[in-house]
Coordinates of N, CA and C in Angstrom, one line a residue:
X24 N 0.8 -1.2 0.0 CA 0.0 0.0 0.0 C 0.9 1.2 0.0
X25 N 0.7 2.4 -0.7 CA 1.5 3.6 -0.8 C 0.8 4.6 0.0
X26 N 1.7 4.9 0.4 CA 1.4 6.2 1.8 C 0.5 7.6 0.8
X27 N 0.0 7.9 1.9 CA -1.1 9.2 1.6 C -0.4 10.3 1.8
X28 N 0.7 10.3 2.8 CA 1.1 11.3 3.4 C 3.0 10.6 3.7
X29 N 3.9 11.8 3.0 CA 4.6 11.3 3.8 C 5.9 12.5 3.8
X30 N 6.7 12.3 5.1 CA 7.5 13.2 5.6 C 8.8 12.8 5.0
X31 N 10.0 13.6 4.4 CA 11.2 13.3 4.0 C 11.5 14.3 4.8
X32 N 13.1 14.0 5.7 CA 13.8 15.4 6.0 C 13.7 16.9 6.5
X33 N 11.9 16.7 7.2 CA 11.5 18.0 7.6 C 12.6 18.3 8.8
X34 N 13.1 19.6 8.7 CA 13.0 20.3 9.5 C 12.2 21.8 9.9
X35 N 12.2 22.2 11.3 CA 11.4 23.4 11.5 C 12.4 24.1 12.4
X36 N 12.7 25.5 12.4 CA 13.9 25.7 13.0 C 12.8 27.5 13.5
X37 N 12.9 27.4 14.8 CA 12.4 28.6 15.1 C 13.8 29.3 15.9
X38 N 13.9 30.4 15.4 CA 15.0 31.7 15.9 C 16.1 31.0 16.1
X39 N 16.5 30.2 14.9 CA 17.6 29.4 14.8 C 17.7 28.3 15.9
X40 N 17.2 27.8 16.5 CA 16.8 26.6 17.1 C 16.0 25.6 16.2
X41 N 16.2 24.3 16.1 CA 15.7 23.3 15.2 C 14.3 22.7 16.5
X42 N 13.3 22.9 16.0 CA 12.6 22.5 16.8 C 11.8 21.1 16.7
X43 N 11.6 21.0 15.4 CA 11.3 19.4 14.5 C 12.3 18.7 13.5
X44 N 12.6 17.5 13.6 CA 13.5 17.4 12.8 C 13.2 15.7 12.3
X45 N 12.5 15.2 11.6 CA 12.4 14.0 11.4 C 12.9 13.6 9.6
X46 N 13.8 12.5 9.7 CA 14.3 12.1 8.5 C 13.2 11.2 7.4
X47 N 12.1 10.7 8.3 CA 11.3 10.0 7.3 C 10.7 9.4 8.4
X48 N 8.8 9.5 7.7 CA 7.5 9.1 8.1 C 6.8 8.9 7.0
X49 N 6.2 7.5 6.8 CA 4.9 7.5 6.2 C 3.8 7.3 6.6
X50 N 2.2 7.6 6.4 CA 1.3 7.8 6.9 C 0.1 6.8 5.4
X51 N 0.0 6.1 6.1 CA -0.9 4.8 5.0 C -2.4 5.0 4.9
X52 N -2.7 5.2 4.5 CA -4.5 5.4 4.0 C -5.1 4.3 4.9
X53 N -6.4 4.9 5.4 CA -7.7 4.3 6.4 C -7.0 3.6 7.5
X54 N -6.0 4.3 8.2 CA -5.4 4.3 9.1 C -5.7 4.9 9.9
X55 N -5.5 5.0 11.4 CA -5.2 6.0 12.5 C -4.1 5.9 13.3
X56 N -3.4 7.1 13.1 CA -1.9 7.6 14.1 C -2.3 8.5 15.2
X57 N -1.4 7.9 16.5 CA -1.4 8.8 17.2 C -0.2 9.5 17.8
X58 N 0.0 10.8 17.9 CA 1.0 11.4 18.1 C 1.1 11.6 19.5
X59 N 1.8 11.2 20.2 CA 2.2 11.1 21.5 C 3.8 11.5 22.1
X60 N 3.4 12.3 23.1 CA 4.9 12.7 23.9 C 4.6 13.9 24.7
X61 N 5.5 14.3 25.5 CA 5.8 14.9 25.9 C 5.0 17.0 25.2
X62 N 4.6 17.9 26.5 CA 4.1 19.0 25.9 C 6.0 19.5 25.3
X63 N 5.9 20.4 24.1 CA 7.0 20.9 23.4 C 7.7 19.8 22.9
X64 N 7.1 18.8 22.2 CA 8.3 18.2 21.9 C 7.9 17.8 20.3
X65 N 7.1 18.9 19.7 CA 7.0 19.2 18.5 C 5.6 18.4 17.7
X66 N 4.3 18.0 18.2 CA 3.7 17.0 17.4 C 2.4 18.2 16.6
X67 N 2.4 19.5 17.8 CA 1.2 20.6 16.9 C 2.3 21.2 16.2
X68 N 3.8 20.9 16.0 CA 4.4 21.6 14.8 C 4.0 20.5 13.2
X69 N 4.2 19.8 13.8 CA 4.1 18.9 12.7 C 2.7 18.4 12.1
X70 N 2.1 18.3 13.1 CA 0.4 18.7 12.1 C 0.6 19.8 11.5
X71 N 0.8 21.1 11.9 CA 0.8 21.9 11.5 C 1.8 22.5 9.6
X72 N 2.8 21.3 9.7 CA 3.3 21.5 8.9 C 2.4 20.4 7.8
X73 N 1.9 19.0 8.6 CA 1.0 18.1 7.5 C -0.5 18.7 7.0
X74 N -0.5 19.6 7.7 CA -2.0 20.4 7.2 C -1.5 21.9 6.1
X75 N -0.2 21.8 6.0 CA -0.1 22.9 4.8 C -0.3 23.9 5.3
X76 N 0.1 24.2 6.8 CA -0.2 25.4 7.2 C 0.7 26.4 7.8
X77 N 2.0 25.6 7.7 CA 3.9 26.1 8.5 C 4.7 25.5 7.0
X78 N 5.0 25.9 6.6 CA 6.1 25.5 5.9 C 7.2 25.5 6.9
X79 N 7.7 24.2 6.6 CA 9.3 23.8 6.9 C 10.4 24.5 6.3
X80 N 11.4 24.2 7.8 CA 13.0 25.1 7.3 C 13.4 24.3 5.8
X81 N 13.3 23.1 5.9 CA 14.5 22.5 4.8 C 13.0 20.9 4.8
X82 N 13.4 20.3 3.6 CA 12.6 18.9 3.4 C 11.6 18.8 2.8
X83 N 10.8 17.8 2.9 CA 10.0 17.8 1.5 C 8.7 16.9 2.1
X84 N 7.7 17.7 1.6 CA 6.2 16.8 2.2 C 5.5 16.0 1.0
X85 N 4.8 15.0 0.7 CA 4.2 14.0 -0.1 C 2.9 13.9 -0.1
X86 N 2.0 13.8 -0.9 CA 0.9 13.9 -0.6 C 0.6 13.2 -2.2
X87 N 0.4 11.5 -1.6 CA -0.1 10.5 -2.7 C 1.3 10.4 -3.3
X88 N 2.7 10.5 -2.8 CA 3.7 10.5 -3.2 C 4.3 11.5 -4.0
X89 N 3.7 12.4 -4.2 CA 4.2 13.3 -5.3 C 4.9 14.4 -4.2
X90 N 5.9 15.5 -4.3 CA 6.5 16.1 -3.4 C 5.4 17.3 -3.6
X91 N 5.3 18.3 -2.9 CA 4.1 19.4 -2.6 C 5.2 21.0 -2.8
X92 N 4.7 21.6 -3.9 CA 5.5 22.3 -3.9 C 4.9 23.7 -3.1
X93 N 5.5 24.5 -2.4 CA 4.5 25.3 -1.7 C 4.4 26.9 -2.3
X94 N 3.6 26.4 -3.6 CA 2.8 27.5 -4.4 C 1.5 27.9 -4.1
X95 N 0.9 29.0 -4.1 CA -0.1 28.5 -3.6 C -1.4 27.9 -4.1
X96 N -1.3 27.9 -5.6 CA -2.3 27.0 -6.5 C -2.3 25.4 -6.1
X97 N -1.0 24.6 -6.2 CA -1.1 23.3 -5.3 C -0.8 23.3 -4.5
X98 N -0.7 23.9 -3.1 CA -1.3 24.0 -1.7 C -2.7 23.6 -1.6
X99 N -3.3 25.2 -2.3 CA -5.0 25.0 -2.2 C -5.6 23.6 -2.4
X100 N -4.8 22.8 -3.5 CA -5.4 21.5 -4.0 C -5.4 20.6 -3.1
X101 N -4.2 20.4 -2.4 CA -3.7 19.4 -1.5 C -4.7 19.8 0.1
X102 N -4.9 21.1 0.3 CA -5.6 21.0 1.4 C -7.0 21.0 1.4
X103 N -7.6 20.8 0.0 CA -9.1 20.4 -0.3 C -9.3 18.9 0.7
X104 N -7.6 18.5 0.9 CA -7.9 16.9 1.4 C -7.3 16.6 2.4
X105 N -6.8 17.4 3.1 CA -6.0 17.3 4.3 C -7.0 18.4 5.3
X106 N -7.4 18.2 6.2 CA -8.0 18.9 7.1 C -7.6 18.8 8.8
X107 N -7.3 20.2 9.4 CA -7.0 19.9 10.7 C -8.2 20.5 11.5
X108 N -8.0 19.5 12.7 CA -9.1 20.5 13.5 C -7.8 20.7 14.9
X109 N -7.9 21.7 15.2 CA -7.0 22.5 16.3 C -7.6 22.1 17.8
X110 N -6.8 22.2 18.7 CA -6.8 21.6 20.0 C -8.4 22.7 21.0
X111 N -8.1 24.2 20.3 CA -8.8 25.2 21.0 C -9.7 25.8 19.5
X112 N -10.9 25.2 18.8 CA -11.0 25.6 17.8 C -11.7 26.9 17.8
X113 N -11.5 27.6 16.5 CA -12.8 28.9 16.5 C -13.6 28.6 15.7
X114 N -14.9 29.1 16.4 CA -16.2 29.2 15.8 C -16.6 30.7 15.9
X115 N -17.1 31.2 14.8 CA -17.8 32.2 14.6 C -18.7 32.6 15.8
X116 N -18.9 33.4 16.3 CA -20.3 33.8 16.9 C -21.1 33.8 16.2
X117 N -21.6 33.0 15.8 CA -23.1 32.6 15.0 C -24.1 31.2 15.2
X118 N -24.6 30.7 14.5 CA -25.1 29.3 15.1 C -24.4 28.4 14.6
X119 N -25.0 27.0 15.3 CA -23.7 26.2 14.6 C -24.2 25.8 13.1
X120 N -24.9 25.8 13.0 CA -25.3 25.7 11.2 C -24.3 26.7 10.8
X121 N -24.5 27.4 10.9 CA -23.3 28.7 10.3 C -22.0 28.0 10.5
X122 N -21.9 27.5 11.3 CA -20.4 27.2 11.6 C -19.8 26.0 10.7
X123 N -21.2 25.1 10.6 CA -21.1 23.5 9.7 C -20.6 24.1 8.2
X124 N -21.2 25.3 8.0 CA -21.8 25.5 6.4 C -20.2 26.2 6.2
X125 N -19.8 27.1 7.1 CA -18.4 27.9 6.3 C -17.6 27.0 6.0
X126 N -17.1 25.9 6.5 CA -16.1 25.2 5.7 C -16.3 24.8 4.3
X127 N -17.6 24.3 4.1 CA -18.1 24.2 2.9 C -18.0 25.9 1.8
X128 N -18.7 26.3 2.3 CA -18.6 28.1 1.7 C -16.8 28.2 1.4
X129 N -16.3 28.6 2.0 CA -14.9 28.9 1.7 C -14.4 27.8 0.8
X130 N -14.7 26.2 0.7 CA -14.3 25.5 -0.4 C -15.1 25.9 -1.4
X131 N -15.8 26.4 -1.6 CA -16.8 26.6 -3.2 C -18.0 25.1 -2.8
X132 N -17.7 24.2 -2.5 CA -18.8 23.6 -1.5 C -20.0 23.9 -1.0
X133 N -22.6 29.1 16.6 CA -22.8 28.4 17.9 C -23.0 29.7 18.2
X134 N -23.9 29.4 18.7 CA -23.7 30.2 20.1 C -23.2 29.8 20.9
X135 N -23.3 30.3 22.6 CA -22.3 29.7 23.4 C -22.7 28.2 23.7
X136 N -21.4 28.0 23.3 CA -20.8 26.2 23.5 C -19.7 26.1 24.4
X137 N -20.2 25.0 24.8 CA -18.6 24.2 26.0 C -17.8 24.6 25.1
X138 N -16.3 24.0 25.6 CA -15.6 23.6 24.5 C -15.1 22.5 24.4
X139 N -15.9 21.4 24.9 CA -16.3 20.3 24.1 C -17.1 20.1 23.3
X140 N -18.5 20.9 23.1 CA -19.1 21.1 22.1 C -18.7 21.7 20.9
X141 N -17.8 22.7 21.0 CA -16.9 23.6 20.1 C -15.7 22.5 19.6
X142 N -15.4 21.9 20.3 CA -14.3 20.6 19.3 C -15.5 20.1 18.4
X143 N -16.8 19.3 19.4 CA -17.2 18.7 18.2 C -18.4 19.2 16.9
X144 N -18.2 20.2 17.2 CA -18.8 21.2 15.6 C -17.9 21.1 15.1
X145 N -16.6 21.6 15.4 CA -15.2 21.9 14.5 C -14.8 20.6 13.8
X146 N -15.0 19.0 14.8 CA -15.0 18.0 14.1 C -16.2 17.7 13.3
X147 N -17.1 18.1 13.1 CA -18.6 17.6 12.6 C -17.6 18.7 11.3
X148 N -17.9 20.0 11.5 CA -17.2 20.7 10.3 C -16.2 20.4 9.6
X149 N -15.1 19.9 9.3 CA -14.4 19.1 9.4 C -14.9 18.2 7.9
X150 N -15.7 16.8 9.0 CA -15.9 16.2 7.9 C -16.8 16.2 7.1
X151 N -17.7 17.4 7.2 CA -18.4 17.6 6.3 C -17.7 18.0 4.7
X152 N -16.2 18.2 4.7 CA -15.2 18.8 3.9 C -15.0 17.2 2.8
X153 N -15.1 15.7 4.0 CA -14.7 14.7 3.2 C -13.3 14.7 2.5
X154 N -12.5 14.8 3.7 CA -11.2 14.8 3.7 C -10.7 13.5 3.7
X155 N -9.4 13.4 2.7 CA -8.9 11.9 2.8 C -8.1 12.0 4.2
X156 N -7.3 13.4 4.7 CA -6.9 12.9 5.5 C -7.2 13.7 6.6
X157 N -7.9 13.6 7.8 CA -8.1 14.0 9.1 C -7.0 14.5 10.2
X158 N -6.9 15.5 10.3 CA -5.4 15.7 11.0 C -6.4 16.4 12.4
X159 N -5.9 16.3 13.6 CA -6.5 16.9 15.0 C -5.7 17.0 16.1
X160 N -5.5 18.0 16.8 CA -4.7 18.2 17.9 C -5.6 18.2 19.4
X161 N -5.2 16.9 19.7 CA -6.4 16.7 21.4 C -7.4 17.4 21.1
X162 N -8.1 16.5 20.2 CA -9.6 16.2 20.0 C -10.6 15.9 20.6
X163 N -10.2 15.2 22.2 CA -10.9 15.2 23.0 C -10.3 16.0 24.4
X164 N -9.5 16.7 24.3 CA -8.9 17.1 25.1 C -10.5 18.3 26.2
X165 N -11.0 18.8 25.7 CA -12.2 19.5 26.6 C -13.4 18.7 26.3
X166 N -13.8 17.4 26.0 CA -15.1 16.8 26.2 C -15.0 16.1 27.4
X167 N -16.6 15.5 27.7 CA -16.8 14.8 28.9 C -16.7 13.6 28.6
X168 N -16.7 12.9 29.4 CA -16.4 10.7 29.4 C -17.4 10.5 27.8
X169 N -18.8 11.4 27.8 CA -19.6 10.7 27.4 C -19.8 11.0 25.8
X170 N -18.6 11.9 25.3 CA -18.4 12.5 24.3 C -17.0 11.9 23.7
X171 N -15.9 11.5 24.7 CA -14.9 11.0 24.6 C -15.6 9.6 23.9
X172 N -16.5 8.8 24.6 CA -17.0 7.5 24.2 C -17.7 7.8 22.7
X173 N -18.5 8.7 22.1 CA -19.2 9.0 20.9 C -18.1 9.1 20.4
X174 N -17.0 9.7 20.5 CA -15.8 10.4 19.8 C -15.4 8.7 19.4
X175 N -14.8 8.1 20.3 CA -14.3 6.9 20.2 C -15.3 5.9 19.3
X176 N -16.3 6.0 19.1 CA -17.2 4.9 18.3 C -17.3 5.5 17.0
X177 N -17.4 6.7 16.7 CA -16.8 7.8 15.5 C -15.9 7.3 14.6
X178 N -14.6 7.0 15.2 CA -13.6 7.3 14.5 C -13.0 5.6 13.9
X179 N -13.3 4.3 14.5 CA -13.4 3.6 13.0 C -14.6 3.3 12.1
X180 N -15.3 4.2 12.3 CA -16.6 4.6 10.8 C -15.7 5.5 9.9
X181 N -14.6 5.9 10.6 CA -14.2 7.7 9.3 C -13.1 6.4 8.4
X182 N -12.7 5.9 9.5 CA -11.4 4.8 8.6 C -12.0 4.0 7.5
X183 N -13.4 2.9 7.9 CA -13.7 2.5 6.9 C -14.0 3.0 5.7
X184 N -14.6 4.4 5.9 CA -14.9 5.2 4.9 C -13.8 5.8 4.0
X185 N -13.1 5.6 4.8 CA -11.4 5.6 4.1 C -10.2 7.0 4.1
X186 N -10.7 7.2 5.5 CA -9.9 8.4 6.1 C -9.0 8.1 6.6
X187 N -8.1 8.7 6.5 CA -6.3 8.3 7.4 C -6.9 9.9 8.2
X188 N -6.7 9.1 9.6 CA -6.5 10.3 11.1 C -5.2 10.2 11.6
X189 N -5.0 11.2 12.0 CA -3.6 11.7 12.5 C -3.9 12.2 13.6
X190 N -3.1 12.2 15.1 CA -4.1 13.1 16.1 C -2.7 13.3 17.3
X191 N -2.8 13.9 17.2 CA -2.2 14.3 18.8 C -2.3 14.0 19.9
X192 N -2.3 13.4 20.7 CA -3.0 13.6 22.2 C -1.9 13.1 23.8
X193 N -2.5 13.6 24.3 CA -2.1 13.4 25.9 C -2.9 12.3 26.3
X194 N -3.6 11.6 26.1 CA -4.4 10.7 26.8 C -4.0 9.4 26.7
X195 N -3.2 8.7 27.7 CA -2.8 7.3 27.5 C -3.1 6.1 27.2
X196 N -4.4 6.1 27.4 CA -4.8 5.1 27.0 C -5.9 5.2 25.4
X197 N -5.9 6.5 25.4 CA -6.5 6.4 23.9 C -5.8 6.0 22.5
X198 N -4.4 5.8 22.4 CA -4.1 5.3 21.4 C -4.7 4.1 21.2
X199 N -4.5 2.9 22.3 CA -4.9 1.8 22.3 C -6.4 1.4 22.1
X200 N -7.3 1.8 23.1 CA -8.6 2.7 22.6 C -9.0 2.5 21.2
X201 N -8.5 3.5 20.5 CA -8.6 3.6 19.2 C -7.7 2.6 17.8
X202 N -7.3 1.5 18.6 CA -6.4 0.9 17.3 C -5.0 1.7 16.5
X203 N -4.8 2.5 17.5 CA -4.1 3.9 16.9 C -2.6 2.8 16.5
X204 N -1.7 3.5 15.3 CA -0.7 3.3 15.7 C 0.3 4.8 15.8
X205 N 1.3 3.9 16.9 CA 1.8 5.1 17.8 C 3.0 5.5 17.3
X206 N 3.2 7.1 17.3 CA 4.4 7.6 16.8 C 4.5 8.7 18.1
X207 N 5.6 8.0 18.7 CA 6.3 8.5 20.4 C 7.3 9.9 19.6
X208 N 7.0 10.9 20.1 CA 8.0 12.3 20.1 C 8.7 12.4 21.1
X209 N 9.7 12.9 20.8 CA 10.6 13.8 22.4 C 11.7 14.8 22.0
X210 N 11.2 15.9 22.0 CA 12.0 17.6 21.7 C 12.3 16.8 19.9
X211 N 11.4 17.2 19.3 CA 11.3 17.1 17.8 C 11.3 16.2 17.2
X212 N 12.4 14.7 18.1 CA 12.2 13.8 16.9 C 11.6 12.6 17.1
X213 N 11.4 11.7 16.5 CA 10.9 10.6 16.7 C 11.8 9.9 17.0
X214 N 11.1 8.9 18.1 CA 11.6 7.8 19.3 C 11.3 6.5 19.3

């Protein structure tokens, strides 16, 4: 099977400090990864770089194998299919229909909420986009047990449907939980 996603030689170097640095990852379709380690030790740099949204110091991103050049005509293309949802998301002050529909609107395609509710509009918005690949930073990091469990019965329906998830999290026992496979961080690189 050929990777959906894959990392050659990123580096990310903030104020001349290298803060991510991994030689090679690949990321396999209707899979789920989870990104685990330590806080600062680079995994919201690196969504951040797999969602097309930080360009890297030096290296090269893949997407379906092909290298991503960061123009912004095939950017736009590549993130029609890569989607993140953020750890603290924003929602408009408006309803959540409004909130479902702009991701759509902006592709040519709340009021006050917890923010557990506000993760899962941002995840409901999200895939309403029908992204191949799901990218999320502690996704369940502000829900309750009983949202964490909907969250958890969720997410192998998105795989068979043939989503590759990528996720971040602090939560120890959720890799396993989820069938995840685990990619351990510590201060940038993989362990």
């Amino acid at each position: 099977m050929k990777p959906i996603l894959s990392v050659r030689n990123i580096q990310k170097n903030y104020n001349g400090q290298v803060v991510l640095d991994i030689e090679e990852l690949d990321f396999l379709p209707k899979r789920i990864y989870s990104l685990v380690g330590p806080n600062g030790c680079g995994k919201s740099t690196l969504l951040q770089i797999l969602a097309l949204l930080m360009k890297p110091t030096n290296g090269a991103l893949l997407f379906q194998e092909q290298a991503i050049p960061w123009k912004r005509r095939q950017l736009q293309k590549v993130r029609q299919q890569v989607t993140l949802v953020h750890q603290s998301p924003y929602l408009f002050h408006r309803c959540v229909r409004y909130n479902l529909a702009y991701g759509l609107k902006i592709r040519g395609i709340a009021r006050e909420l917890s923010g557990g509710e506000q993760q899962r509009v941002a995840i409901a918005r999200a895939l309403l986009l029908q992204p191949k690949v799901l990218l999320m930073d502690e996704p369940t990091s502000n829900m309750d047990k009983k949202s964490i469990e909907t969250f958890d019965a969720l997410v192998p329906t998105l795989i068979e449907r043939g989503i590759t998830i990528i996720q971040a999290t602090h939560m120890p026992d959720q890799p396993q939980r989820l069938g995840s496979e685990i990619i351990a961080m510590d201060q940038g690189q993989l362990i």
